[in-house]
């Protein structure tokens, strides 16, 4: 079994990733930790519980994490995911916040990994604030992880939030810097450009969401706003044309489930730029070896799209 901790800021793509993990027979989710990011922390917690309720898995513990970045001003993605993070389609029967665990998310991460040293992979699809605090609580935390999978950063300085910055890293650049420089476990990164190049066709989305199941109807409902925005961007911005739906967070998740899904990658030392009017939050790839870092991250380049799409289909069956 793949023992996972999911660190999320549950918007639409986090919801997709969570559902893909829940659908996998080889995954055991030991806990889900929530962070400020796509939406405010309380929304992220509520949204996570909604997804688990829809999948009949409210037995999985959910933990409330960091409410704001380490130093940066809070930033959210309400224009893309909806103000509440799940398309602004509230559910009056959604679970309440009383379903959350009492332990803070960062301490929960440390506890879970200490109980399962070398066995747990951490999948981070949010700003990396919780992870940065966790390594402060326990400096040995990263070396006890089996692996770390990150959705975030960019490899060609193409931003989606600032000129050169990807959202998750821009939300908390200091946290991203800490994680990329202090986590020395095997590290796999699904960057923004990588996810764009491996988008699924809109025609597939129609088939995927047309399945006659409660989960498919849930996903169709919460993703309607996001798909409308993304399709509009496809039509208007030829230079960043994706020609399909980019389920950003799901790419990091599927790699954690089955590394063979990633068919092309490269290893390189990475860091994060913390200064610069246009480059703060940009991921730095050190091809020249000037940073003198021994630890290298695996940068994903291509996925087996057929297998990825099958996992998407299975997630809403």
mmCIF file of C-alpha atoms in Angstrom:
data_model
loop_
_atom_site.group_PDB
_atom_site.id
_atom_site.type_symbol
_atom_site.label_atom_id
_atom_site.label_comp_id
_atom_site.label_asym_id
_atom_site.label_seq_id
_atom_site.Cartn_x
_atom_site.Cartn_y
_atom_site.Cartn_z
ATOM 1 C CA UNK A 1 0.000 0.000 0.000
ATOM 2 C CA UNK A 2 1.052 3.585 -0.701
ATOM 3 C CA UNK A 3 0.695 5.423 2.596
ATOM 4 C CA UNK A 4 -0.020 9.075 1.872
ATOM 5 C CA UNK A 5 -0.535 12.384 3.611
ATOM 6 C CA UNK A 6 -2.300 14.898 1.364
ATOM 7 C CA UNK A 7 -1.571 18.576 2.026
ATOM 8 C CA UNK A 8 -4.254 20.607 0.270
ATOM 9 C CA UNK A 9 -5.963 23.990 -0.099
ATOM 10 C CA UNK A 10 -9.005 22.298 -1.512
ATOM 11 C CA UNK A 11 -10.135 23.928 -4.680
ATOM 12 C CA UNK A 12 -11.454 22.050 -7.690
ATOM 13 C CA UNK A 13 -8.144 20.456 -8.684
ATOM 14 C CA UNK A 14 -7.391 19.377 -5.105
ATOM 15 C CA UNK A 15 -10.845 17.767 -4.999
ATOM 16 C CA UNK A 16 -9.995 15.841 -8.162
ATOM 17 C CA UNK A 17 -6.683 14.694 -6.673
ATOM 18 C CA UNK A 18 -8.319 13.585 -3.415
ATOM 19 C CA UNK A 19 -10.942 11.595 -5.325
ATOM 20 C CA UNK A 20 -8.279 9.928 -7.466
ATOM 21 C CA UNK A 21 -6.412 8.876 -4.339
ATOM 22 C CA UNK A 22 -9.584 7.538 -2.747
ATOM 23 C CA UNK A 23 -10.354 5.502 -5.860
ATOM 24 C CA UNK A 24 -6.974 3.781 -5.921
ATOM 25 C CA UNK A 25 -6.908 0.305 -4.332
ATOM 26 C CA UNK A 26 -3.207 0.740 -3.552
ATOM 27 C CA UNK A 27 -3.535 3.952 -1.502
ATOM 28 C CA UNK A 28 -4.026 4.403 2.222
ATOM 29 C CA UNK A 29 -4.593 8.045 3.164
ATOM 30 C CA UNK A 30 -3.339 8.501 6.724
ATOM 31 C CA UNK A 31 -4.475 12.097 6.963
ATOM 32 C CA UNK A 32 -5.357 15.226 5.012
ATOM 33 C CA UNK A 33 -3.856 18.525 6.137
ATOM 34 C CA UNK A 34 -5.345 21.828 5.000
ATOM 35 C CA UNK A 35 -3.663 25.142 4.290
ATOM 36 C CA UNK A 36 -4.509 28.655 3.144
ATOM 37 C CA UNK A 37 -4.171 28.970 -0.642
ATOM 38 C CA UNK A 38 -6.794 28.538 -3.347
ATOM 39 C CA UNK A 39 -9.271 29.786 -0.778
ATOM 40 C CA UNK A 40 -9.292 30.776 2.878
ATOM 41 C CA UNK A 41 -8.273 28.070 5.316
ATOM 42 C CA UNK A 42 -11.763 27.475 6.712
ATOM 43 C CA UNK A 43 -13.117 27.016 3.194
ATOM 44 C CA UNK A 44 -10.318 24.582 2.377
ATOM 45 C CA UNK A 45 -11.231 22.536 5.452
ATOM 46 C CA UNK A 46 -14.952 22.564 4.656
ATOM 47 C CA UNK A 47 -14.290 21.649 1.029
ATOM 48 C CA UNK A 48 -12.089 18.721 2.019
ATOM 49 C CA UNK A 49 -14.837 17.373 4.259
ATOM 50 C CA UNK A 50 -17.369 17.787 1.413
ATOM 51 C CA UNK A 51 -15.218 15.676 -0.894
ATOM 52 C CA UNK A 52 -14.763 12.974 1.729
ATOM 53 C CA UNK A 53 -18.494 12.945 2.440
ATOM 54 C CA UNK A 54 -19.274 12.501 -1.251
ATOM 55 C CA UNK A 55 -16.892 9.541 -1.330
ATOM 56 C CA UNK A 56 -18.165 8.053 1.950
ATOM 57 C CA UNK A 57 -14.742 8.443 3.562
ATOM 58 C CA UNK A 58 -15.278 10.778 6.480
ATOM 59 C CA UNK A 59 -13.262 8.258 8.494
ATOM 60 C CA UNK A 60 -10.090 9.876 7.147
ATOM 61 C CA UNK A 61 -8.800 12.487 9.623
ATOM 62 C CA UNK A 62 -8.662 16.106 8.412
ATOM 63 C CA UNK A 63 -6.456 18.660 10.120
ATOM 64 C CA UNK A 64 -6.588 22.469 10.117
ATOM 65 C CA UNK A 65 -3.227 24.021 9.261
ATOM 66 C CA UNK A 66 -1.688 27.418 8.610
ATOM 67 C CA UNK A 67 -4.095 30.286 8.123
ATOM 68 C CA UNK A 68 -1.668 32.561 6.271
ATOM 69 C CA UNK A 69 1.750 32.523 4.568
ATOM 70 C CA UNK A 70 4.960 32.862 6.587
ATOM 71 C CA UNK A 71 5.672 36.426 5.429
ATOM 72 C CA UNK A 72 3.690 37.198 2.276
ATOM 73 C CA UNK A 73 0.281 38.812 2.142
ATOM 74 C CA UNK A 74 -2.562 36.264 1.722
ATOM 75 C CA UNK A 75 -3.494 35.509 -1.883
ATOM 76 C CA UNK A 76 -6.403 33.405 -3.146
ATOM 77 C CA UNK A 77 -7.701 32.088 -6.480
ATOM 78 C CA UNK A 78 -11.394 32.911 -6.212
ATOM 79 C CA UNK A 79 -11.574 34.071 -9.809
ATOM 80 C CA UNK A 80 -10.595 30.573 -10.974
ATOM 81 C CA UNK A 81 -12.012 28.158 -8.387
ATOM 82 C CA UNK A 82 -14.881 30.284 -7.108
ATOM 83 C CA UNK A 83 -14.770 32.358 -3.935
ATOM 84 C CA UNK A 84 -15.399 29.305 -1.756
ATOM 85 C CA UNK A 85 -12.886 27.207 -3.717
ATOM 86 C CA UNK A 86 -15.469 24.722 -5.031
ATOM 87 C CA UNK A 87 -17.275 26.690 -7.706
ATOM 88 C CA UNK A 88 -19.611 28.597 -5.354
ATOM 89 C CA UNK A 89 -22.199 25.812 -5.292
ATOM 90 C CA UNK A 90 -22.729 25.285 -1.546
ATOM 91 C CA UNK A 91 -24.197 22.115 -0.089
ATOM 92 C CA UNK A 92 -26.549 22.657 2.887
ATOM 93 C CA UNK A 93 -25.860 19.090 4.006
ATOM 94 C CA UNK A 94 -22.088 19.464 4.043
ATOM 95 C CA UNK A 95 -20.206 18.329 7.165
ATOM 96 C CA UNK A 96 -19.474 20.916 9.845
ATOM 97 C CA UNK A 97 -16.105 22.038 11.140
ATOM 98 C CA UNK A 98 -16.659 19.882 14.220
ATOM 99 C CA UNK A 99 -15.502 16.986 12.034
ATOM 100 C CA UNK A 100 -11.945 18.359 12.051
ATOM 101 C CA UNK A 101 -9.287 16.881 14.311
ATOM 102 C CA UNK A 102 -8.023 18.941 17.249
ATOM 103 C CA UNK A 103 -4.334 18.517 16.402
ATOM 104 C CA UNK A 104 -2.778 21.225 14.239
ATOM 105 C CA UNK A 105 -1.931 20.013 10.730
ATOM 106 C CA UNK A 106 1.814 20.567 11.080
ATOM 107 C CA UNK A 107 2.014 18.548 14.288
ATOM 108 C CA UNK A 108 -0.202 15.877 12.740
ATOM 109 C CA UNK A 109 2.231 15.529 9.822
ATOM 110 C CA UNK A 110 5.116 15.004 12.229
ATOM 111 C CA UNK A 111 3.160 12.548 14.364
ATOM 112 C CA UNK A 112 1.983 10.435 11.426
ATOM 113 C CA UNK A 113 5.449 10.199 9.905
ATOM 114 C CA UNK A 114 7.090 9.449 13.253
ATOM 115 C CA UNK A 115 4.644 6.568 13.642
ATOM 116 C CA UNK A 116 5.470 5.294 10.123
ATOM 117 C CA UNK A 117 9.122 6.236 9.441
ATOM 118 C CA UNK A 118 10.225 5.673 5.858
ATOM 119 C CA UNK A 119 6.759 4.548 4.780
ATOM 120 C CA UNK A 120 4.803 7.760 4.117
ATOM 121 C CA UNK A 121 4.793 9.899 0.993
ATOM 122 C CA UNK A 122 3.624 13.489 1.328
ATOM 123 C CA UNK A 123 1.673 14.954 -1.599
ATOM 124 C CA UNK A 124 1.628 18.756 -1.427
ATOM 125 C CA UNK A 125 -0.837 20.494 -3.736
ATOM 126 C CA UNK A 126 -1.070 23.779 -1.855
ATOM 127 C CA UNK A 127 1.247 26.552 -0.796
ATOM 128 C CA UNK A 128 4.025 24.873 1.172
ATOM 129 C CA UNK A 129 3.413 26.707 4.461
ATOM 130 C CA UNK A 130 2.442 23.616 6.469
ATOM 131 C CA UNK A 131 5.553 21.779 5.270
ATOM 132 C CA UNK A 132 7.836 24.687 6.154
ATOM 133 C CA UNK A 133 6.433 24.823 9.685
ATOM 134 C CA UNK A 134 6.627 21.029 10.075
ATOM 135 C CA UNK A 135 10.381 21.004 9.461
ATOM 136 C CA UNK A 136 10.758 23.726 12.071
ATOM 137 C CA UNK A 137 8.870 21.563 14.579
ATOM 138 C CA UNK A 138 10.981 18.522 13.757
ATOM 139 C CA UNK A 139 14.159 19.109 11.709
ATOM 140 C CA UNK A 140 14.416 15.343 11.106
ATOM 141 C CA UNK A 141 10.914 15.201 9.585
ATOM 142 C CA UNK A 142 12.002 15.262 5.896
ATOM 143 C CA UNK A 143 14.448 12.376 6.249
ATOM 144 C CA UNK A 144 11.687 10.197 7.694
ATOM 145 C CA UNK A 145 9.508 10.653 4.600
ATOM 146 C CA UNK A 146 9.490 8.040 1.879
ATOM 147 C CA UNK A 147 9.054 10.774 -0.756
ATOM 148 C CA UNK A 148 7.651 14.238 -1.383
ATOM 149 C CA UNK A 149 5.443 15.070 -4.375
ATOM 150 C CA UNK A 150 4.822 18.762 -5.107
ATOM 151 C CA UNK A 151 2.489 20.494 -7.519
ATOM 152 C CA UNK A 152 4.045 23.909 -7.893
ATOM 153 C CA UNK A 153 6.793 26.014 -9.349
ATOM 154 C CA UNK A 154 7.717 26.563 -12.940
ATOM 155 C CA UNK A 155 10.542 25.407 -15.182
ATOM 156 C CA UNK A 156 10.551 28.048 -17.922
ATOM 157 C CA UNK A 157 9.709 31.182 -15.904
ATOM 158 C CA UNK A 158 6.151 31.152 -17.265
ATOM 159 C CA UNK A 159 3.896 32.489 -14.566
ATOM 160 C CA UNK A 160 0.196 32.025 -14.001
ATOM 161 C CA UNK A 161 -0.067 34.502 -11.117
ATOM 162 C CA UNK A 162 2.864 36.883 -11.632
ATOM 163 C CA UNK A 163 5.097 37.358 -14.659
ATOM 164 C CA UNK A 164 7.397 34.536 -13.602
ATOM 165 C CA UNK A 165 5.557 32.873 -10.738
ATOM 166 C CA UNK A 166 3.288 29.845 -10.359
ATOM 167 C CA UNK A 167 0.432 30.246 -7.845
ATOM 168 C CA UNK A 168 1.416 27.773 -5.098
ATOM 169 C CA UNK A 169 4.965 29.142 -4.876
ATOM 170 C CA UNK A 170 3.897 32.780 -5.189
ATOM 171 C CA UNK A 171 1.388 32.388 -2.330
ATOM 172 C CA UNK A 172 4.266 31.593 0.050
ATOM 173 C CA UNK A 173 7.720 31.959 -1.537
ATOM 174 C CA UNK A 174 9.549 31.677 1.798
ATOM 175 C CA UNK A 175 7.843 28.365 2.529
ATOM 176 C CA UNK A 176 8.712 27.049 -0.940
ATOM 177 C CA UNK A 177 12.335 28.100 -0.406
ATOM 178 C CA UNK A 178 12.502 26.297 2.935
ATOM 179 C CA UNK A 179 10.985 23.119 1.529
ATOM 180 C CA UNK A 180 13.161 22.936 -1.585
ATOM 181 C CA UNK A 181 16.289 23.549 0.475
ATOM 182 C CA UNK A 182 15.605 21.498 3.618
ATOM 183 C CA UNK A 183 13.631 18.501 2.356
ATOM 184 C CA UNK A 184 16.272 16.031 1.186
ATOM 185 C CA UNK A 185 13.970 13.041 0.724
ATOM 186 C CA UNK A 186 13.232 11.917 -2.859
ATOM 187 C CA UNK A 187 11.361 14.910 -4.291
ATOM 188 C CA UNK A 188 9.158 14.976 -7.385
ATOM 189 C CA UNK A 189 7.803 18.211 -8.842
ATOM 190 C CA UNK A 190 4.855 18.689 -11.203
ATOM 191 C CA UNK A 191 5.416 22.210 -12.501
ATOM 192 C CA UNK A 192 2.917 24.579 -14.072
ATOM 193 C CA UNK A 193 4.275 24.186 -17.614
ATOM 194 C CA UNK A 194 4.323 20.405 -17.251
ATOM 195 C CA UNK A 195 0.668 20.317 -16.238
ATOM 196 C CA UNK A 196 -0.288 22.609 -19.129
ATOM 197 C CA UNK A 197 1.428 20.360 -21.665
ATOM 198 C CA UNK A 198 -0.339 17.301 -20.282
ATOM 199 C CA UNK A 199 -3.853 18.752 -20.184
ATOM 200 C CA UNK A 200 -6.746 16.452 -21.042
ATOM 201 C CA UNK A 201 -8.916 17.364 -24.080
ATOM 202 C CA UNK A 202 -12.222 19.106 -23.471
ATOM 203 C CA UNK A 203 -13.955 16.257 -25.315
ATOM 204 C CA UNK A 204 -12.600 13.830 -22.704
ATOM 205 C CA UNK A 205 -13.935 16.044 -19.914
ATOM 206 C CA UNK A 206 -17.405 15.785 -21.413
ATOM 207 C CA UNK A 207 -17.181 11.979 -21.360
ATOM 208 C CA UNK A 208 -15.604 11.905 -17.904
ATOM 209 C CA UNK A 209 -18.311 14.026 -16.300
ATOM 210 C CA UNK A 210 -21.193 12.378 -18.176
ATOM 211 C CA UNK A 211 -20.937 9.201 -16.101
ATOM 212 C CA UNK A 212 -24.183 8.467 -14.311
ATOM 213 C CA UNK A 213 -22.828 8.536 -10.759
ATOM 214 C CA UNK A 214 -23.145 10.805 -7.739
ATOM 215 C CA UNK A 215 -19.413 11.473 -7.805
ATOM 216 C CA UNK A 216 -19.461 12.523 -11.468
ATOM 217 C CA UNK A 217 -22.413 14.839 -10.863
ATOM 218 C CA UNK A 218 -20.587 16.323 -7.874
ATOM 219 C CA UNK A 219 -17.462 16.941 -9.928
ATOM 220 C CA UNK A 220 -19.435 18.380 -12.832
ATOM 221 C CA UNK A 221 -21.174 20.745 -10.442
ATOM 222 C CA UNK A 222 -18.127 22.043 -8.555
ATOM 223 C CA UNK A 223 -15.922 22.337 -11.674
ATOM 224 C CA UNK A 224 -18.410 24.163 -13.906
ATOM 225 C CA UNK A 225 -17.102 27.623 -13.032
ATOM 226 C CA UNK A 226 -13.445 26.580 -13.370
ATOM 227 C CA UNK A 227 -13.999 24.912 -16.731
ATOM 228 C CA UNK A 228 -15.784 28.007 -18.036
ATOM 229 C CA UNK A 229 -12.874 30.231 -17.014
ATOM 230 C CA UNK A 230 -10.295 27.832 -18.447
ATOM 231 C CA UNK A 231 -12.109 27.494 -21.760
ATOM 232 C CA UNK A 232 -12.334 31.265 -22.005
ATOM 233 C CA UNK A 233 -8.581 31.524 -21.436
ATOM 234 C CA UNK A 234 -7.964 28.911 -24.120
ATOM 235 C CA UNK A 235 -9.897 31.014 -26.596
ATOM 236 C CA UNK A 236 -8.363 34.353 -25.645
ATOM 237 C CA UNK A 237 -4.700 33.659 -24.897
ATOM 238 C CA UNK A 238 -3.102 31.942 -27.844
ATOM 239 C CA UNK A 239 0.377 32.235 -26.337
ATOM 240 C CA UNK A 240 -0.626 30.096 -23.327
ATOM 241 C CA UNK A 241 -3.184 27.963 -25.102
ATOM 242 C CA UNK A 242 -3.762 24.670 -23.250
ATOM 243 C CA UNK A 243 -6.438 23.189 -25.500
ATOM 244 C CA UNK A 244 -7.875 21.182 -22.664
ATOM 245 C CA UNK A 245 -8.486 20.969 -18.946
ATOM 246 C CA UNK A 246 -5.473 21.269 -16.670
ATOM 247 C CA UNK A 247 -6.117 19.308 -13.479
ATOM 248 C CA UNK A 248 -2.916 20.686 -11.927
ATOM 249 C CA UNK A 249 -2.861 18.909 -8.579
ATOM 250 C CA UNK A 250 -3.828 15.524 -9.938
ATOM 251 C CA UNK A 251 -0.471 15.133 -11.711
ATOM 252 C CA UNK A 252 1.489 15.137 -8.455
ATOM 253 C CA UNK A 253 -1.022 12.738 -6.946
ATOM 254 C CA UNK A 254 -0.923 10.149 -9.727
ATOM 255 C CA UNK A 255 2.871 10.134 -9.623
ATOM 256 C CA UNK A 256 2.656 9.274 -5.927
ATOM 257 C CA UNK A 257 0.249 6.435 -6.704
ATOM 258 C CA UNK A 258 2.204 5.011 -9.635
ATOM 259 C CA UNK A 259 5.532 6.522 -10.680
ATOM 260 C CA UNK A 260 5.330 4.735 -14.038
ATOM 261 C CA UNK A 261 2.652 7.270 -15.041
ATOM 262 C CA UNK A 262 5.520 9.736 -15.490
ATOM 263 C CA UNK A 263 7.214 8.736 -18.732
ATOM 264 C CA UNK A 264 9.858 11.451 -18.924
ATOM 265 C CA UNK A 265 11.662 13.416 -16.218
ATOM 266 C CA UNK A 266 14.996 14.952 -15.303
ATOM 267 C CA UNK A 267 16.931 15.453 -12.083
ATOM 268 C CA UNK A 268 18.204 18.912 -11.207
ATOM 269 C CA UNK A 269 18.932 20.967 -8.091
ATOM 270 C CA UNK A 270 16.236 23.562 -7.472
ATOM 271 C CA UNK A 271 15.560 26.567 -5.290
ATOM 272 C CA UNK A 272 13.215 29.571 -5.191
ATOM 273 C CA UNK A 273 13.877 33.246 -5.908
ATOM 274 C CA UNK A 274 12.799 35.444 -2.994
ATOM 275 C CA UNK A 275 13.597 38.866 -4.450
ATOM 276 C CA UNK A 276 12.933 40.719 -7.687
ATOM 277 C CA UNK A 277 9.955 42.694 -8.909
ATOM 278 C CA UNK A 278 9.102 40.077 -11.536
ATOM 279 C CA UNK A 279 10.788 36.915 -10.261
ATOM 280 C CA UNK A 280 9.815 36.537 -6.586
ATOM 281 C CA UNK A 281 8.452 33.013 -6.141
ATOM 282 C CA UNK A 282 9.968 31.690 -9.361
ATOM 283 C CA UNK A 283 11.521 28.230 -9.157
ATOM 284 C CA UNK A 284 15.218 28.208 -10.053
ATOM 285 C CA UNK A 285 16.733 25.228 -11.866
ATOM 286 C CA UNK A 286 20.499 25.003 -11.339
ATOM 287 C CA UNK A 287 21.802 23.326 -14.497
ATOM 288 C CA UNK A 288 25.269 24.843 -13.968
ATOM 289 C CA UNK A 289 25.686 23.502 -10.445
ATOM 290 C CA UNK A 290 26.386 26.942 -9.009
ATOM 291 C CA UNK A 291 24.204 26.348 -5.928
ATOM 292 C CA UNK A 292 26.471 23.448 -4.877
ATOM 293 C CA UNK A 293 23.466 21.388 -3.777
ATOM 294 C CA UNK A 294 23.822 17.629 -3.390
ATOM 295 C CA UNK A 295 20.070 17.020 -3.374
ATOM 296 C CA UNK A 296 18.327 17.059 -6.735
ATOM 297 C CA UNK A 297 14.619 17.006 -7.434
ATOM 298 C CA UNK A 298 12.944 14.959 -10.137
ATOM 299 C CA UNK A 299 11.189 17.337 -12.511
ATOM 300 C CA UNK A 300 8.299 15.688 -14.331
ATOM 301 C CA UNK A 301 8.140 16.244 -18.085
ATOM 302 C CA UNK A 302 5.602 13.864 -19.632
ATOM 303 C CA UNK A 303 2.866 11.506 -18.428
ATOM 304 C CA UNK A 304 1.120 8.498 -19.881
ATOM 305 C CA UNK A 305 -2.049 10.435 -20.686
ATOM 306 C CA UNK A 306 -4.106 7.306 -21.368
ATOM 307 C CA UNK A 307 -3.349 5.949 -17.901
ATOM 308 C CA UNK A 308 -3.937 9.368 -16.362
ATOM 309 C CA UNK A 309 -7.345 9.625 -18.022
ATOM 310 C CA UNK A 310 -8.257 6.118 -16.833
ATOM 311 C CA UNK A 311 -7.512 7.170 -13.261
ATOM 312 C CA UNK A 312 -9.705 10.238 -13.732
ATOM 313 C CA UNK A 313 -12.547 8.057 -15.014
ATOM 314 C CA UNK A 314 -12.157 5.643 -12.100
ATOM 315 C CA UNK A 315 -12.226 8.492 -9.563
ATOM 316 C CA UNK A 316 -15.890 9.300 -10.239
ATOM 317 C CA UNK A 317 -17.259 5.783 -10.760
#
